[in-house]
């Protein structure tokens, strides 16, 4: 069962405590949290906010700026009807999301990346997943929108590198965790387990993110009857800038994914990596064989061989990151012992 202890604490050393939410009556409906951190994506962020505001459900819209007061001022002037708040916790996506949850007043809280645009039926699709009272979190699809043409070498199995739905991913039914760019939670459940771990989230352009995976593992550990599901009708379009279309970023992101999975193993258990094992042992070998076979048939042979090389290289980078992360086990153990020093989302009580 869910713990409602107001002393639920997560995170590590060096974080800021979030402000107490305070007692409140949670209203039905939706709060949508958009986390922003840079002027470089101002127009994309604005397009995202407009798409959220246009949802038929008329959600409460909360924009969290990650330690960028100037950006907050600009967004307030552009969108006077939107709540713009600063990240009151540690810099990074985990703290920003928690600040959004603290400001939210609706029973359901959705998160969308500031460079993604939800479809008009986005919230309706997410709401369908919550019809089952056991469901505590719902996710949807993310379609890549490449700036320019999509790289010929980029395998569909690795679209998670750019935060999008990928080949081999479950698009419907129960999953371990949704994509971070398109997900929703019951707010009371988020508060009960303490919210996102602010030590795990992406900071700026550093391609490291684990907080939604760790949170979902923690949700199921708190209540084994809870469900996390995907609904294909809740879709967003996720923009992919040129900087994330380069092989260097691809390998760097795969490396940090491996580091993150090493941390997940310590924060949860080796069983939490079952999805990754299935992906590495089943999805990726089939993908390599498909591309090599296509090259032998002379069906775009150069592109297919580059794709096969990217699949193998990405797996190698992730494995290297995982090994490096495992070598840091003593530091991670210290971090685990430090959990409980900094509240993330304080209880409403």
C-alpha positions as YAML, in Angstrom:
chain: A
units: angstrom
residues:
- id: 1
  name: UNK
  ca: [0.00, 0.00, 0.00]
- id: 2
  name: UNK
  ca: [1.03, 3.60, -0.47]
- id: 3
  name: UNK
  ca: [2.90, 5.32, 2.30]
- id: 4
  name: UNK
  ca: [1.44, 8.70, 3.20]
- id: 5
  name: UNK
  ca: [4.14, 9.45, 5.72]
- id: 6
  name: UNK
  ca: [5.10, 13.13, 5.27]
- id: 7
  name: UNK
  ca: [8.70, 12.17, 6.04]
- id: 8
  name: UNK
  ca: [9.09, 10.15, 2.82]
- id: 9
  name: UNK
  ca: [12.51, 11.32, 1.65]
- id: 10
  name: UNK
  ca: [14.65, 10.53, -1.34]
- id: 11
  name: UNK
  ca: [17.56, 11.97, -3.19]
- id: 12
  name: UNK
  ca: [21.13, 12.57, -2.24]
- id: 13
  name: UNK
  ca: [23.50, 15.09, -0.78]
- id: 14
  name: UNK
  ca: [23.76, 18.55, -2.23]
- id: 15
  name: UNK
  ca: [20.08, 19.00, -3.14]
- id: 16
  name: UNK
  ca: [17.74, 21.72, -1.99]
- id: 17
  name: UNK
  ca: [14.64, 20.90, -0.07]
- id: 18
  name: UNK
  ca: [11.44, 21.69, -1.90]
- id: 19
  name: UNK
  ca: [8.88, 24.01, -0.32]
- id: 20
  name: UNK
  ca: [6.07, 22.32, 1.55]
- id: 21
  name: UNK
  ca: [3.03, 21.95, -0.61]
- id: 22
  name: UNK
  ca: [0.68, 22.66, 2.28]
- id: 23
  name: UNK
  ca: [-2.81, 21.24, 2.84]
- id: 24
  name: UNK
  ca: [-5.10, 21.58, -0.13]
- id: 25
  name: UNK
  ca: [-8.10, 19.95, -1.68]
- id: 26
  name: UNK
  ca: [-7.10, 18.31, -4.92]
- id: 27
  name: UNK
  ca: [-9.54, 19.09, -7.72]
- id: 28
  name: UNK
  ca: [-10.55, 16.67, -10.47]
- id: 29
  name: UNK
  ca: [-9.02, 17.11, -13.87]
- id: 30
  name: UNK
  ca: [-5.53, 17.77, -15.20]
- id: 31
  name: UNK
  ca: [-2.40, 19.68, -14.38]
- id: 32
  name: UNK
  ca: [0.22, 19.69, -17.13]
- id: 33
  name: UNK
  ca: [3.86, 20.40, -16.27]
- id: 34
  name: UNK
  ca: [6.29, 21.71, -18.89]
- id: 35
  name: UNK
  ca: [9.92, 22.03, -17.74]
- id: 36
  name: UNK
  ca: [12.11, 24.57, -19.58]
- id: 37
  name: UNK
  ca: [15.69, 25.66, -19.06]
- id: 38
  name: UNK
  ca: [17.07, 27.51, -22.10]
- id: 39
  name: UNK
  ca: [16.30, 30.39, -24.45]
- id: 40
  name: UNK
  ca: [17.63, 28.24, -27.31]
- id: 41
  name: UNK
  ca: [14.32, 26.37, -27.34]
- id: 42
  name: UNK
  ca: [12.07, 29.35, -26.66]
- id: 43
  name: UNK
  ca: [10.00, 28.98, -29.83]
- id: 44
  name: UNK
  ca: [9.64, 25.23, -29.36]
- id: 45
  name: UNK
  ca: [8.69, 25.79, -25.72]
- id: 46
  name: UNK
  ca: [6.11, 28.35, -26.79]
- id: 47
  name: UNK
  ca: [4.64, 25.94, -29.36]
- id: 48
  name: UNK
  ca: [4.45, 23.25, -26.69]
- id: 49
  name: UNK
  ca: [2.63, 25.56, -24.27]
- id: 50
  name: UNK
  ca: [0.16, 26.64, -26.94]
- id: 51
  name: UNK
  ca: [-0.61, 22.99, -27.75]
- id: 52
  name: UNK
  ca: [-1.19, 22.23, -24.06]
- id: 53
  name: UNK
  ca: [-3.39, 25.29, -23.54]
- id: 54
  name: UNK
  ca: [-5.47, 24.22, -26.56]
- id: 55
  name: UNK
  ca: [-6.34, 20.82, -25.06]
- id: 56
  name: UNK
  ca: [-10.14, 20.45, -24.81]
- id: 57
  name: UNK
  ca: [-9.82, 19.41, -21.15]
- id: 58
  name: UNK
  ca: [-8.64, 22.96, -20.27]
- id: 59
  name: UNK
  ca: [-5.85, 21.78, -17.97]
- id: 60
  name: UNK
  ca: [-4.02, 23.79, -15.38]
- id: 61
  name: UNK
  ca: [-0.74, 24.59, -17.17]
- id: 62
  name: UNK
  ca: [2.43, 24.89, -15.10]
- id: 63
  name: UNK
  ca: [5.75, 25.88, -16.66]
- id: 64
  name: UNK
  ca: [8.82, 25.29, -14.50]
- id: 65
  name: UNK
  ca: [11.99, 27.19, -15.39]
- id: 66
  name: UNK
  ca: [15.17, 25.48, -14.25]
- id: 67
  name: UNK
  ca: [17.15, 28.21, -12.47]
- id: 68
  name: UNK
  ca: [16.62, 30.68, -15.31]
- id: 69
  name: UNK
  ca: [14.67, 33.68, -14.01]
- id: 70
  name: UNK
  ca: [14.98, 35.61, -17.28]
- id: 71
  name: UNK
  ca: [13.34, 32.77, -19.19]
- id: 72
  name: UNK
  ca: [10.58, 32.70, -16.60]
- id: 73
  name: UNK
  ca: [9.93, 36.41, -17.05]
- id: 74
  name: UNK
  ca: [9.67, 36.06, -20.84]
- id: 75
  name: UNK
  ca: [7.28, 33.11, -20.59]
- id: 76
  name: UNK
  ca: [5.09, 34.96, -18.08]
- id: 77
  name: UNK
  ca: [4.77, 37.88, -20.50]
- id: 78
  name: UNK
  ca: [3.99, 35.58, -23.43]
- id: 79
  name: UNK
  ca: [1.47, 33.42, -21.55]
- id: 80
  name: UNK
  ca: [-0.25, 35.49, -18.83]
- id: 81
  name: UNK
  ca: [-2.83, 32.76, -18.23]
- id: 82
  name: UNK
  ca: [-0.19, 30.12, -17.49]
- id: 83
  name: UNK
  ca: [1.43, 29.49, -14.10]
- id: 84
  name: UNK
  ca: [5.21, 29.95, -14.39]
- id: 85
  name: UNK
  ca: [7.26, 28.89, -11.37]
- id: 86
  name: UNK
  ca: [10.99, 28.43, -10.75]
- id: 87
  name: UNK
  ca: [12.59, 25.11, -9.92]
- id: 88
  name: UNK
  ca: [12.91, 25.40, -6.15]
- id: 89
  name: UNK
  ca: [15.02, 22.27, -5.87]
- id: 90
  name: UNK
  ca: [18.36, 21.06, -7.20]
- id: 91
  name: UNK
  ca: [19.08, 22.13, -10.77]
- id: 92
  name: UNK
  ca: [17.99, 19.46, -13.22]
- id: 93
  name: UNK
  ca: [14.91, 17.78, -14.64]
- id: 94
  name: UNK
  ca: [14.10, 15.77, -11.51]
- id: 95
  name: UNK
  ca: [13.94, 18.85, -9.29]
- id: 96
  name: UNK
  ca: [12.02, 20.82, -11.93]
- id: 97
  name: UNK
  ca: [9.39, 18.10, -12.23]
- id: 98
  name: UNK
  ca: [8.99, 17.98, -8.48]
- id: 99
  name: UNK
  ca: [8.52, 21.74, -8.38]
- id: 100
  name: UNK
  ca: [5.77, 21.32, -10.96]
- id: 101
  name: UNK
  ca: [4.07, 18.62, -8.91]
- id: 102
  name: UNK
  ca: [4.25, 20.86, -5.83]
- id: 103
  name: UNK
  ca: [2.47, 23.63, -7.75]
- id: 104
  name: UNK
  ca: [-0.15, 21.34, -9.30]
- id: 105
  name: UNK
  ca: [-3.66, 21.23, -7.91]
- id: 106
  name: UNK
  ca: [-5.35, 18.59, -10.07]
- id: 107
  name: UNK
  ca: [-5.70, 14.87, -9.42]
- id: 108
  name: UNK
  ca: [-3.80, 13.89, -12.58]
- id: 109
  name: UNK
  ca: [-0.44, 15.40, -13.51]
- id: 110
  name: UNK
  ca: [0.96, 15.06, -17.03]
- id: 111
  name: UNK
  ca: [4.51, 15.86, -18.14]
- id: 112
  name: UNK
  ca: [5.55, 16.85, -21.64]
- id: 113
  name: UNK
  ca: [8.99, 17.99, -22.78]
- id: 114
  name: UNK
  ca: [9.33, 21.61, -23.80]
- id: 115
  name: UNK
  ca: [10.45, 20.57, -27.31]
- id: 116
  name: UNK
  ca: [7.45, 18.30, -27.87]
- id: 117
  name: UNK
  ca: [3.97, 19.16, -29.17]
- id: 118
  name: UNK
  ca: [1.00, 17.12, -27.93]
- id: 119
  name: UNK
  ca: [-1.75, 16.13, -30.31]
- id: 120
  name: UNK
  ca: [-5.21, 17.59, -29.75]
- id: 121
  name: UNK
  ca: [-6.36, 14.24, -28.30]
- id: 122
  name: UNK
  ca: [-3.33, 13.88, -26.02]
- id: 123
  name: UNK
  ca: [-4.99, 14.28, -22.62]
- id: 124
  name: UNK
  ca: [-8.05, 12.31, -23.73]
- id: 125
  name: UNK
  ca: [-5.72, 9.45, -24.65]
- id: 126
  name: UNK
  ca: [-3.89, 9.58, -21.34]
- id: 127
  name: UNK
  ca: [-7.20, 9.73, -19.46]
- id: 128
  name: UNK
  ca: [-8.29, 6.47, -21.09]
- id: 129
  name: UNK
  ca: [-5.41, 4.71, -19.39]
- id: 130
  name: UNK
  ca: [-6.57, 5.85, -15.96]
- id: 131
  name: UNK
  ca: [-10.01, 4.23, -16.25]
- id: 132
  name: UNK
  ca: [-8.54, 1.25, -14.45]
- id: 133
  name: UNK
  ca: [-8.20, 2.39, -10.80]
- id: 134
  name: UNK
  ca: [-5.08, 0.24, -10.43]
- id: 135
  name: UNK
  ca: [-3.23, 2.33, -13.01]
- id: 136
  name: UNK
  ca: [-0.92, 4.88, -11.38]
- id: 137
  name: UNK
  ca: [0.97, 6.07, -14.49]
- id: 138
  name: UNK
  ca: [0.25, 6.27, -18.21]
- id: 139
  name: UNK
  ca: [2.51, 7.00, -21.17]
- id: 140
  name: UNK
  ca: [2.06, 7.53, -24.88]
- id: 141
  name: UNK
  ca: [3.91, 7.58, -28.19]
- id: 142
  name: UNK
  ca: [6.50, 10.14, -29.25]
- id: 143
  name: UNK
  ca: [7.08, 10.64, -32.97]
- id: 144
  name: UNK
  ca: [10.42, 12.15, -34.01]
- id: 145
  name: UNK
  ca: [10.38, 15.43, -35.91]
- id: 146
  name: UNK
  ca: [13.86, 15.74, -37.40]
- id: 147
  name: UNK
  ca: [15.23, 19.18, -38.12]
- id: 148
  name: UNK
  ca: [16.30, 18.51, -41.68]
- id: 149
  name: UNK
  ca: [16.20, 14.97, -43.03]
- id: 150
  name: UNK
  ca: [16.49, 11.99, -40.70]
- id: 151
  name: UNK
  ca: [20.03, 10.50, -40.60]
- id: 152
  name: UNK
  ca: [20.26, 7.48, -42.92]
- id: 153
  name: UNK
  ca: [22.42, 5.63, -40.39]
- id: 154
  name: UNK
  ca: [20.09, 6.08, -37.40]
- id: 155
  name: UNK
  ca: [18.38, 2.77, -36.45]
- id: 156
  name: UNK
  ca: [14.73, 2.82, -35.38]
- id: 157
  name: UNK
  ca: [15.66, 0.59, -32.43]
- id: 158
  name: UNK
  ca: [17.59, 3.52, -30.97]
- id: 159
  name: UNK
  ca: [15.01, 6.28, -31.27]
- id: 160
  name: UNK
  ca: [14.97, 6.30, -27.46]
- id: 161
  name: UNK
  ca: [18.31, 8.12, -27.79]
- id: 162
  name: UNK
  ca: [16.35, 11.17, -28.95]
- id: 163
  name: UNK
  ca: [13.41, 10.60, -26.60]
- id: 164
  name: UNK
  ca: [11.06, 8.95, -29.07]
- id: 165
  name: UNK
  ca: [9.15, 5.70, -29.47]
- id: 166
  name: UNK
  ca: [11.46, 3.01, -30.84]
- id: 167
  name: UNK
  ca: [11.19, -0.33, -32.58]
- id: 168
  name: UNK
  ca: [10.89, -3.10, -30.01]
- id: 169
  name: UNK
  ca: [9.12, -0.88, -27.48]
- id: 170
  name: UNK
  ca: [5.72, -1.82, -26.08]
- id: 171
  name: UNK
  ca: [3.16, 0.65, -27.46]
- id: 172
  name: UNK
  ca: [0.14, -0.68, -25.56]
- id: 173
  name: UNK
  ca: [-0.54, -2.41, -22.24]
- id: 174
  name: UNK
  ca: [1.61, -2.78, -19.13]
- id: 175
  name: UNK
  ca: [5.20, -1.51, -19.09]
- id: 176
  name: UNK
  ca: [7.91, -0.83, -16.54]
- id: 177
  name: UNK
  ca: [8.03, 2.89, -17.33]
- id: 178
  name: UNK
  ca: [6.81, 5.32, -20.02]
- id: 179
  name: UNK
  ca: [8.88, 7.76, -22.06]
- id: 180
  name: UNK
  ca: [9.79, 10.79, -19.99]
- id: 181
  name: UNK
  ca: [8.64, 13.24, -22.67]
- id: 182
  name: UNK
  ca: [5.04, 11.99, -22.56]
- id: 183
  name: UNK
  ca: [3.72, 10.60, -19.29]
- id: 184
  name: UNK
  ca: [1.14, 11.18, -16.56]
- id: 185
  name: UNK
  ca: [0.68, 10.15, -12.93]
- id: 186
  name: UNK
  ca: [-1.92, 10.27, -10.20]
- id: 187
  name: UNK
  ca: [-0.74, 13.20, -8.09]
- id: 188
  name: UNK
  ca: [-1.52, 11.60, -4.73]
- id: 189
  name: UNK
  ca: [0.66, 8.62, -5.63]
- id: 190
  name: UNK
  ca: [3.55, 10.87, -6.64]
- id: 191
  name: UNK
  ca: [3.33, 12.73, -3.34]
- id: 192
  name: UNK
  ca: [3.03, 9.52, -1.33]
- id: 193
  name: UNK
  ca: [6.29, 8.06, -2.66]
- id: 194
  name: UNK
  ca: [8.20, 11.35, -2.54]
- id: 195
  name: UNK
  ca: [8.30, 12.32, -6.20]
- id: 196
  name: UNK
  ca: [11.26, 12.17, -8.58]
- id: 197
  name: UNK
  ca: [14.77, 11.61, -7.31]
- id: 198
  name: UNK
  ca: [16.42, 14.94, -8.05]
- id: 199
  name: UNK
  ca: [19.90, 13.38, -8.13]
- id: 200
  name: UNK
  ca: [19.07, 11.32, -11.24]
- id: 201
  name: UNK
  ca: [17.58, 13.77, -13.72]
- id: 202
  name: UNK
  ca: [19.07, 15.35, -16.83]
- id: 203
  name: UNK
  ca: [20.87, 18.64, -16.20]
- id: 204
  name: UNK
  ca: [20.94, 20.94, -19.23]
- id: 205
  name: UNK
  ca: [22.49, 19.18, -22.22]
- id: 206
  name: UNK
  ca: [24.10, 16.32, -20.27]
- id: 207
  name: UNK
  ca: [22.44, 13.24, -21.82]
- id: 208
  name: UNK
  ca: [21.72, 11.43, -18.57]
- id: 209
  name: UNK
  ca: [18.22, 10.65, -17.40]
- id: 210
  name: UNK
  ca: [16.92, 7.94, -15.15]
- id: 211
  name: UNK
  ca: [14.47, 9.62, -12.81]
- id: 212
  name: UNK
  ca: [11.22, 8.43, -14.42]
- id: 213
  name: UNK
  ca: [12.49, 4.83, -14.61]
- id: 214
  name: UNK
  ca: [13.56, 4.79, -10.97]
- id: 215
  name: UNK
  ca: [10.29, 6.44, -9.90]
- id: 216
  name: UNK
  ca: [8.19, 3.83, -11.71]
- id: 217
  name: UNK
  ca: [10.19, 0.98, -10.19]
- id: 218
  name: UNK
  ca: [9.60, 2.57, -6.79]
- id: 219
  name: UNK
  ca: [5.86, 2.95, -7.46]
- id: 220
  name: UNK
  ca: [5.48, -0.77, -8.14]
- id: 221
  name: UNK
  ca: [7.61, -1.67, -5.12]
- id: 222
  name: UNK
  ca: [5.28, 0.47, -2.98]
- id: 223
  name: UNK
  ca: [2.18, -1.33, -4.29]
- id: 224
  name: UNK
  ca: [2.63, -4.54, -6.26]
- id: 225
  name: UNK
  ca: [-0.96, -4.36, -7.54]
- id: 226
  name: UNK
  ca: [-0.34, -1.00, -9.24]
- id: 227
  name: UNK
  ca: [-0.06, -0.83, -13.03]
- id: 228
  name: UNK
  ca: [1.83, 1.41, -15.44]
- id: 229
  name: UNK
  ca: [0.46, 1.33, -18.98]
- id: 230
  name: UNK
  ca: [1.02, 2.71, -22.46]
- id: 231
  name: UNK
  ca: [-1.79, 4.07, -24.64]
- id: 232
  name: UNK
  ca: [-0.94, 4.64, -28.33]
- id: 233
  name: UNK
  ca: [-3.62, 7.30, -28.81]
- id: 234
  name: UNK
  ca: [-1.82, 9.76, -26.48]
- id: 235
  name: UNK
  ca: [0.78, 11.03, -28.92]
- id: 236
  name: UNK
  ca: [3.29, 13.87, -29.05]
- id: 237
  name: UNK
  ca: [5.68, 15.07, -31.77]
- id: 238
  name: UNK
  ca: [9.19, 15.36, -30.35]
- id: 239
  name: UNK
  ca: [11.64, 17.67, -32.10]
- id: 240
  name: UNK
  ca: [15.17, 16.40, -32.74]
- id: 241
  name: UNK
  ca: [17.75, 19.19, -33.27]
- id: 242
  name: UNK
  ca: [20.85, 18.70, -35.44]
- id: 243
  name: UNK
  ca: [23.08, 18.35, -32.38]
- id: 244
  name: UNK
  ca: [21.28, 15.16, -31.41]
- id: 245
  name: UNK
  ca: [21.53, 13.65, -34.88]
- id: 246
  name: UNK
  ca: [25.31, 13.24, -34.77]
- id: 247
  name: UNK
  ca: [27.15, 9.96, -34.10]
- id: 248
  name: UNK
  ca: [29.04, 11.56, -31.21]
- id: 249
  name: UNK
  ca: [25.82, 12.40, -29.36]
- id: 250
  name: UNK
  ca: [24.40, 8.98, -30.19]
- id: 251
  name: UNK
  ca: [27.35, 7.18, -28.56]
- id: 252
  name: UNK
  ca: [27.48, 9.59, -25.63]
- id: 253
  name: UNK
  ca: [23.77, 9.10, -24.93]
- id: 254
  name: UNK
  ca: [24.16, 5.30, -25.12]
- id: 255
  name: UNK
  ca: [27.12, 5.47, -22.72]
- id: 256
  name: UNK
  ca: [25.17, 7.48, -20.16]
- id: 257
  name: UNK
  ca: [22.21, 5.14, -20.55]
- id: 258
  name: UNK
  ca: [24.53, 2.33, -19.46]
- id: 259
  name: UNK
  ca: [25.72, 4.37, -16.49]
- id: 260
  name: UNK
  ca: [22.11, 5.02, -15.55]
- id: 261
  name: UNK
  ca: [21.19, 1.35, -15.73]
- id: 262
  name: UNK
  ca: [24.10, 0.52, -13.41]
- id: 263
  name: UNK
  ca: [22.65, 2.99, -10.94]
- id: 264
  name: UNK
  ca: [19.18, 1.53, -11.41]
- id: 265
  name: UNK
  ca: [20.53, -1.91, -10.53]
- id: 266
  name: UNK
  ca: [21.84, -0.52, -7.24]
- id: 267
  name: UNK
  ca: [18.78, 1.61, -6.53]
- id: 268
  name: UNK
  ca: [16.34, -1.22, -7.28]
- id: 269
  name: UNK
  ca: [17.61, -4.70, -8.21]
- id: 270
  name: UNK
  ca: [18.96, -6.63, -11.18]
- id: 271
  name: UNK
  ca: [15.37, -7.71, -11.93]
- id: 272
  name: UNK
  ca: [14.61, -4.07, -12.79]
- id: 273
  name: UNK
  ca: [16.78, -4.51, -15.90]
- id: 274
  name: UNK
  ca: [14.69, -7.29, -17.45]
- id: 275
  name: UNK
  ca: [13.49, -4.95, -20.22]
- id: 276
  name: UNK
  ca: [17.09, -4.08, -21.12]
- id: 277
  name: UNK
  ca: [18.13, -7.73, -21.21]
- id: 278
  name: UNK
  ca: [15.27, -8.61, -23.55]
- id: 279
  name: UNK
  ca: [16.09, -5.61, -25.75]
- id: 280
  name: UNK
  ca: [19.80, -6.49, -25.96]
- id: 281
  name: UNK
  ca: [19.32, -10.22, -26.48]
- id: 282
  name: UNK
  ca: [16.27, -10.24, -28.75]
- id: 283
  name: UNK
  ca: [15.57, -6.90, -30.40]
- id: 284
  name: UNK
  ca: [19.09, -5.79, -31.31]
- id: 285
  name: UNK
  ca: [20.38, -9.10, -32.82]
- id: 286
  name: UNK
  ca: [17.31, -9.27, -35.06]
- id: 287
  name: UNK
  ca: [17.94, -5.68, -36.11]
- id: 288
  name: UNK
  ca: [21.57, -6.37, -37.04]
- id: 289
  name: UNK
  ca: [20.59, -9.43, -39.08]
- id: 290
  name: UNK
  ca: [17.88, -7.43, -40.85]
- id: 291
  name: UNK
  ca: [20.27, -4.67, -41.86]
- id: 292
  name: UNK
  ca: [23.05, -7.04, -42.96]
- id: 293
  name: UNK
  ca: [20.56, -9.09, -44.99]
- id: 294
  name: UNK
  ca: [19.32, -5.93, -46.65]
- id: 295
  name: UNK
  ca: [22.87, -4.92, -47.51]
- id: 296
  name: UNK
  ca: [23.51, -8.36, -49.07]
- id: 297
  name: UNK
  ca: [20.38, -7.87, -51.21]
- id: 298
  name: UNK
  ca: [21.89, -4.51, -52.29]
- id: 299
  name: UNK
  ca: [18.94, -2.66, -50.76]
- id: 300
  name: UNK
  ca: [20.63, 0.63, -49.79]
- id: 301
  name: UNK
  ca: [23.70, -1.37, -48.72]
- id: 302
  name: UNK
  ca: [25.80, 1.51, -47.43]
- id: 303
  name: UNK
  ca: [23.03, 2.92, -45.23]
- id: 304
  name: UNK
  ca: [22.13, -0.53, -43.93]
- id: 305
  name: UNK
  ca: [25.72, -1.35, -43.02]
- id: 306
  name: UNK
  ca: [26.02, 1.97, -41.21]
- id: 307
  name: UNK
  ca: [22.81, 1.14, -39.33]
- id: 308
  name: UNK
  ca: [24.18, -2.27, -38.36]
- id: 309
  name: UNK
  ca: [27.38, -0.61, -37.16]
- id: 310
  name: UNK
  ca: [25.37, 1.94, -35.15]
- id: 311
  name: UNK
  ca: [23.36, -0.85, -33.48]
- id: 312
  name: UNK
  ca: [26.53, -2.68, -32.45]
- id: 313
  name: UNK
  ca: [28.32, 0.54, -31.49]
- id: 314
  name: UNK
  ca: [25.41, 1.76, -29.40]
- id: 315
  name: UNK
  ca: [25.26, -1.51, -27.52]
- id: 316
  name: UNK
  ca: [29.01, -1.38, -26.95]
- id: 317
  name: UNK
  ca: [28.81, 2.19, -25.64]
- id: 318
  name: UNK
  ca: [25.97, 1.26, -23.28]
- id: 319
  name: UNK
  ca: [27.86, -1.80, -22.04]
- id: 320
  name: UNK
  ca: [30.94, 0.34, -21.41]
- id: 321
  name: UNK
  ca: [28.85, 2.85, -19.49]
- id: 322
  name: UNK
  ca: [27.27, 0.07, -17.47]
- id: 323
  name: UNK
  ca: [30.69, -1.37, -16.58]
- id: 324
  name: UNK
  ca: [31.95, 2.08, -15.60]
- id: 325
  name: UNK
  ca: [28.85, 2.61, -13.48]
- id: 326
  name: UNK
  ca: [29.33, -0.73, -11.73]
- id: 327
  name: UNK
  ca: [32.94, 0.19, -10.91]
- id: 328
  name: UNK
  ca: [31.52, 3.19, -9.05]
- id: 329
  name: UNK
  ca: [29.46, 0.94, -6.77]
- id: 330
  name: UNK
  ca: [31.13, 2.22, -3.54]
- id: 331
  name: UNK
  ca: [30.14, 5.81, -4.38]
- id: 332
  name: UNK
  ca: [26.65, 4.66, -5.28]
- id: 333
  name: UNK
  ca: [26.39, 2.80, -1.98]
- id: 334
  name: UNK
  ca: [27.23, 6.02, -0.15]
- id: 335
  name: UNK
  ca: [24.51, 7.74, -2.14]
- id: 336
  name: UNK
  ca: [21.99, 5.08, -1.16]
- id: 337
  name: UNK
  ca: [22.90, 5.56, 2.50]
- id: 338
  name: UNK
  ca: [22.38, 9.29, 2.07]
- id: 339
  name: UNK
  ca: [18.84, 8.88, 0.78]
- id: 340
  name: UNK
  ca: [16.40, 10.46, 3.18]
- id: 341
  name: UNK
  ca: [18.31, 13.68, 3.79]
- id: 342
  name: UNK
  ca: [16.36, 15.84, 1.35]
- id: 343
  name: UNK
  ca: [12.62, 15.86, 0.84]
- id: 344
  name: UNK
  ca: [11.48, 15.83, -2.77]
- id: 345
  name: UNK
  ca: [7.72, 16.36, -2.85]
- id: 346
  name: UNK
  ca: [6.58, 16.90, 0.73]
- id: 347
  name: UNK
  ca: [3.24, 15.52, 1.78]
- id: 348
  name: UNK
  ca: [0.12, 17.67, 1.50]
- id: 349
  name: UNK
  ca: [-0.82, 16.78, 5.06]
...
